[in-house]
Coordinates of C-alpha atoms and ligand atoms in Angstrom, one line a residue:
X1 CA -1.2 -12.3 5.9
X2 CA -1.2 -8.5 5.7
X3 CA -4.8 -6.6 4.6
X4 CA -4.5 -3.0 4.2
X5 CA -7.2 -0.9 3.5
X6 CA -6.9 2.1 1.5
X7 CA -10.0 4.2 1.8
X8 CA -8.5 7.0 -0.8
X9 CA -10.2 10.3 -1.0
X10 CA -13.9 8.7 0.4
X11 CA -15.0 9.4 4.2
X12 CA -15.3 5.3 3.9
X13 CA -16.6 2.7 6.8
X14 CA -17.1 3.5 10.5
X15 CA -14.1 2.9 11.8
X16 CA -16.5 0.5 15.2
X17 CA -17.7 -1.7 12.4
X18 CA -13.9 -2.8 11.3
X19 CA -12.6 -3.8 14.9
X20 CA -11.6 -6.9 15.1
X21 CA -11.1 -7.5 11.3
X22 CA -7.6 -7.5 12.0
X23 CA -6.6 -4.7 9.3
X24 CA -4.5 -2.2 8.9
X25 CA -6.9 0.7 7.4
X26 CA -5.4 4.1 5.4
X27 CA -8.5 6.7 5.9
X28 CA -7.8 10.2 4.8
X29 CA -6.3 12.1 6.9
X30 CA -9.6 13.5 8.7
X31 CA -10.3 10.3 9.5
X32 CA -7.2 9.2 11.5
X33 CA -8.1 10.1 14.9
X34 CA -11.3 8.4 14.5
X35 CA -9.3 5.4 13.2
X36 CA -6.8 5.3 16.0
X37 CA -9.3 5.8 19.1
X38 CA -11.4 3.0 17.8
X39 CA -8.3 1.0 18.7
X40 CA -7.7 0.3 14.7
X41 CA -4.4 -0.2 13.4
X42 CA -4.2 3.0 11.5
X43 CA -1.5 4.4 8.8
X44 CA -1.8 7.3 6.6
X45 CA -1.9 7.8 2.7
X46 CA 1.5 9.5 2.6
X47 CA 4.1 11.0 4.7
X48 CA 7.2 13.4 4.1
X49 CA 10.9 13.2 4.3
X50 CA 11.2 15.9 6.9
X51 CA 10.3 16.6 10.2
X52 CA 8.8 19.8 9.6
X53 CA 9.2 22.9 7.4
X54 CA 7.3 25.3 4.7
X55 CA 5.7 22.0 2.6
X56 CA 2.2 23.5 2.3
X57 CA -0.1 20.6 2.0
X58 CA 1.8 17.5 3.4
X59 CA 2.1 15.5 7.2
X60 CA 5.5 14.3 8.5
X61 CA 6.5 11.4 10.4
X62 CA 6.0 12.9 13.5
X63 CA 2.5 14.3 13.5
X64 CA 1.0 11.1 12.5
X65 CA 3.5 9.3 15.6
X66 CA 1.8 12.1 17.6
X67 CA -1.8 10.8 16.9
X68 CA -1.3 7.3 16.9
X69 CA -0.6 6.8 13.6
X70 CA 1.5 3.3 13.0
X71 CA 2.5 4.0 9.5
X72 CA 2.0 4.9 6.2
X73 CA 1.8 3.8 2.3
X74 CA 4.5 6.0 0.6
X75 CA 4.5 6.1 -3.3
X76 CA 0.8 4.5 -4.4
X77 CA 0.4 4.9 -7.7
X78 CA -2.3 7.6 -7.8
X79 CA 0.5 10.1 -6.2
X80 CA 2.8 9.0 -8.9
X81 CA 0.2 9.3 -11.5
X82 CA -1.2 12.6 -10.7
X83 CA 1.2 14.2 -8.1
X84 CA 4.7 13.9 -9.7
X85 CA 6.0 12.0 -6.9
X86 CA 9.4 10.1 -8.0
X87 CA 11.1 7.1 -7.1
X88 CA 13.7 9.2 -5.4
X89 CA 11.0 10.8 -3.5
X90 CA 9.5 7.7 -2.8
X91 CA 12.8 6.4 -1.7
X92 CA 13.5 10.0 0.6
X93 CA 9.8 9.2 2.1
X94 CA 10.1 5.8 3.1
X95 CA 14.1 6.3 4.5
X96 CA 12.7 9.1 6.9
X97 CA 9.4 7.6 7.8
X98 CA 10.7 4.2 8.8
X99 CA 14.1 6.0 11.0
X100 CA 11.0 8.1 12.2
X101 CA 9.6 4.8 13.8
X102 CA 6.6 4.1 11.2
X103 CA 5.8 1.4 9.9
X104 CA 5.9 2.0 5.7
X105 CA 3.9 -0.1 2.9
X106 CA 5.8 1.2 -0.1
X107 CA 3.9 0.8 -3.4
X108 CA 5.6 -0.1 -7.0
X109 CA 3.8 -1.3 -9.9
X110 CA 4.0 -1.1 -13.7
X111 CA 1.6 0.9 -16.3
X112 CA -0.5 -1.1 -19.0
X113 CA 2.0 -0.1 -21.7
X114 CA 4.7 -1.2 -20.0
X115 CA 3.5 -4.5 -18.8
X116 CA 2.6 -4.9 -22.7
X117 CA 6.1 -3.6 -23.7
X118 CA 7.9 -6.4 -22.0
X119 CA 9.1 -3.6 -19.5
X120 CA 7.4 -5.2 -16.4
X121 CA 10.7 -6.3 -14.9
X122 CA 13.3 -2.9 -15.8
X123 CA 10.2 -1.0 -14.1
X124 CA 9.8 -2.8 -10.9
X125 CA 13.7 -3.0 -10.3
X126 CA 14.2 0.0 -11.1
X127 CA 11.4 1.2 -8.4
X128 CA 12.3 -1.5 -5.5
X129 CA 16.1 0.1 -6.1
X130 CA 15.5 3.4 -4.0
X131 CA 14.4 1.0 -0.8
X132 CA 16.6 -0.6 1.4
X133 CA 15.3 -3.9 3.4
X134 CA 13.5 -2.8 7.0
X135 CA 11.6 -4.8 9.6
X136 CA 8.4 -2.3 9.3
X137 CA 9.0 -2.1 5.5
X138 CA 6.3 -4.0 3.3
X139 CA 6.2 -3.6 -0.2
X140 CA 2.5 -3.8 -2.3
X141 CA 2.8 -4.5 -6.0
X142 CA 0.2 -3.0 -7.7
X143 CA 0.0 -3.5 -11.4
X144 CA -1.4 0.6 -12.2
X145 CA -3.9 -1.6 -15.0
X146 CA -5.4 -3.1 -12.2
X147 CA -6.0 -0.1 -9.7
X148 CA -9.9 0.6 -9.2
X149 CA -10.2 -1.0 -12.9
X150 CA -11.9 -4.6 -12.1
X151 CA -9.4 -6.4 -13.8
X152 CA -6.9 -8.0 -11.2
X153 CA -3.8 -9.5 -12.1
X154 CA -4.6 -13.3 -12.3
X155 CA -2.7 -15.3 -9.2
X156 CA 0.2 -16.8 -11.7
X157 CA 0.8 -13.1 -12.5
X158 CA 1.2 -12.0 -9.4
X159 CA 3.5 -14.6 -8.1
X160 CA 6.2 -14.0 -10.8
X161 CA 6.2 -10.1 -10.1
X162 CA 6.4 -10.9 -6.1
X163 CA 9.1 -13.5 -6.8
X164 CA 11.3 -10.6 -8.6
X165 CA 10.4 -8.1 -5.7
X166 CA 11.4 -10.7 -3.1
X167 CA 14.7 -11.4 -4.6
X168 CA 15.8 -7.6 -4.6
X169 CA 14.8 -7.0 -1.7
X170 CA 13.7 -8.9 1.4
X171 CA 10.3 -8.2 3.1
X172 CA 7.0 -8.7 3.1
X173 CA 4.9 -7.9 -0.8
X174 CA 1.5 -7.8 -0.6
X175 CA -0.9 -7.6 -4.2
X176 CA -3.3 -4.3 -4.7
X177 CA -5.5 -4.0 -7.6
X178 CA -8.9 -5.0 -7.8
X179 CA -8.7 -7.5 -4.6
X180 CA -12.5 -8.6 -4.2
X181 CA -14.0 -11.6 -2.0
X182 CA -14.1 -13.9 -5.2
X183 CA -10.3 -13.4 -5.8
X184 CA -8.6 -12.9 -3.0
X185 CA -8.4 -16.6 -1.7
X186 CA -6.9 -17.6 -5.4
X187 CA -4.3 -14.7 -4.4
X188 CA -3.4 -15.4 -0.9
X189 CA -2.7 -19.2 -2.2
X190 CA 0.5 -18.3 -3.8
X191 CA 3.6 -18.3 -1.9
X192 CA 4.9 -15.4 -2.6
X193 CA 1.6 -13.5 -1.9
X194 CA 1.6 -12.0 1.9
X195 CA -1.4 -10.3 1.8
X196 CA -3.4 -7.4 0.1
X197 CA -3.6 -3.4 -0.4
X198 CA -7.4 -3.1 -1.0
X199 CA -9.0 0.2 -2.3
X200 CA -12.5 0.1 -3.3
X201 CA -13.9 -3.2 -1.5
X202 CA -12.1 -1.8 1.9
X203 CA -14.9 1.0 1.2
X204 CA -17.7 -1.8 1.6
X205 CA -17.5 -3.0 5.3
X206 CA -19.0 -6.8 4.3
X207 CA -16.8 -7.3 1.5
X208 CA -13.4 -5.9 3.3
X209 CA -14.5 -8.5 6.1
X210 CA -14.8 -11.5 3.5
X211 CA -11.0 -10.3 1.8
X212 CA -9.8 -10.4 5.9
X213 CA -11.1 -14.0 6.3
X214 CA -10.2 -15.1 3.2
X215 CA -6.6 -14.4 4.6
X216 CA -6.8 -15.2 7.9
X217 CA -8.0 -18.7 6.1
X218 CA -4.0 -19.1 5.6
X219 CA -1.9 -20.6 7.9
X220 CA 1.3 -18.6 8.7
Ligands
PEP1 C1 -5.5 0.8 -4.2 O1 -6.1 1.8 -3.8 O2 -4.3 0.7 -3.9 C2 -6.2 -0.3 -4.9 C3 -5.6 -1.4 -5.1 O3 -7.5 0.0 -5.3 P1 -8.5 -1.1 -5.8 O4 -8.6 -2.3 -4.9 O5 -9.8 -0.4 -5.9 O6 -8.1 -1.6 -7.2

């Protein structure tokens, strides 16, 4: 099972108090070093497709490789929401950051009025299309509905959405929205689930521990 913590735009945990959880954590960018030199696996909240250049504002591949960085989530739904960010640009982010040697958690998910307009399944082909399988790629579905709102998808939900995902394309899919202690377990139990992308309870050191155990409950 893969836990991911994504700590957002919040100064979030110290990073002593995670070690040993066994987490991969996504503190903003002030935060990395911190993250990295208390020995935590640490990727970022976003990366771009080139090296370098005049792109005010962003962090390439090798700049996070430079301070320890393991990898990144490309394409989280907040960057789509309020940043413009595309599938093609999800698809140019994740092509250069994984031949940069990072290891990417690529996130696709559908909207409320999608979901309820039976478009659940054109949307999440239509976003897994611009990836191509990777050993160091994972994809997280996360319903948008269910980001930071309380309302997760229920475990049955998930399943069929990771099911499609898996049959386009072949890694890992972890579930993110509204992953708490009290559902996480009901989660993790279905087979197609491989772990979580947790925003706010990563935030809270004692519930981000009870989601790791919960998954480290599983056998592999
Ligand atoms: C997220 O940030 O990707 C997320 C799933 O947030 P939350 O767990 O708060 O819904």
């Amino acid at each position: 099972m893969i836990v991911v913590g994504n700590w957002k735009m919040y100064f979030g945990p110290e990073p002593s108090e995670l070690v040993g959880l066994g987490a991969i954590v996504c503190p903003p960018y002030t935060r990395l070093l911190d993250c990295v030199e208390a020995g935590l696996t640490t990727y970022a909240q976003n990366v771009h497709w080139e090296p370098e250049g005049a792109f005010t504002g962003e962090i390439s591949a090798p700049m996070l490789l430079e301070l320890g960085v393991r990898g990144s989530l490309v394409g989280h739904s907040e960057r789509r929401q309020y940043f413009g960010e595309t599938d093609e640009g999800v698809g140019r982010r994740t092509r250069y950051a994984l031949s940069a040697g990072l290891h990417v958690v690529a996130c696709v998910g559908e909207t409320l009025e999608e979901r309820k307009a039976g478009e659940t399944e054109n949307v999440l082909r239509r976003q897994v299309s611009v990836l191509e399988p990777h050993e160091r790629l994972v994809v997280a579905y996360e319903p948008v509905w269910a980001i930071g709102t309380g309302h997760t998808a229920t475990p049955e939900m998930a399943q069929e959405a990771h099911e499609l995902v898996k049959s386009l394309l072949d890694v890992p899919v972890i579930y993110g929205g509204s992953v708490k202690p009290d559902n996480a377990a009901g989660l993790f139990a279905q087979p197609d689930v491989d772990g979580a992308l947790v925003g706010g309870a990563s935030l809270d050191v004692e519930s981000f521990a009870a989601i790791c155990q919960a998954a480290a409950r599983i056998p592999s």
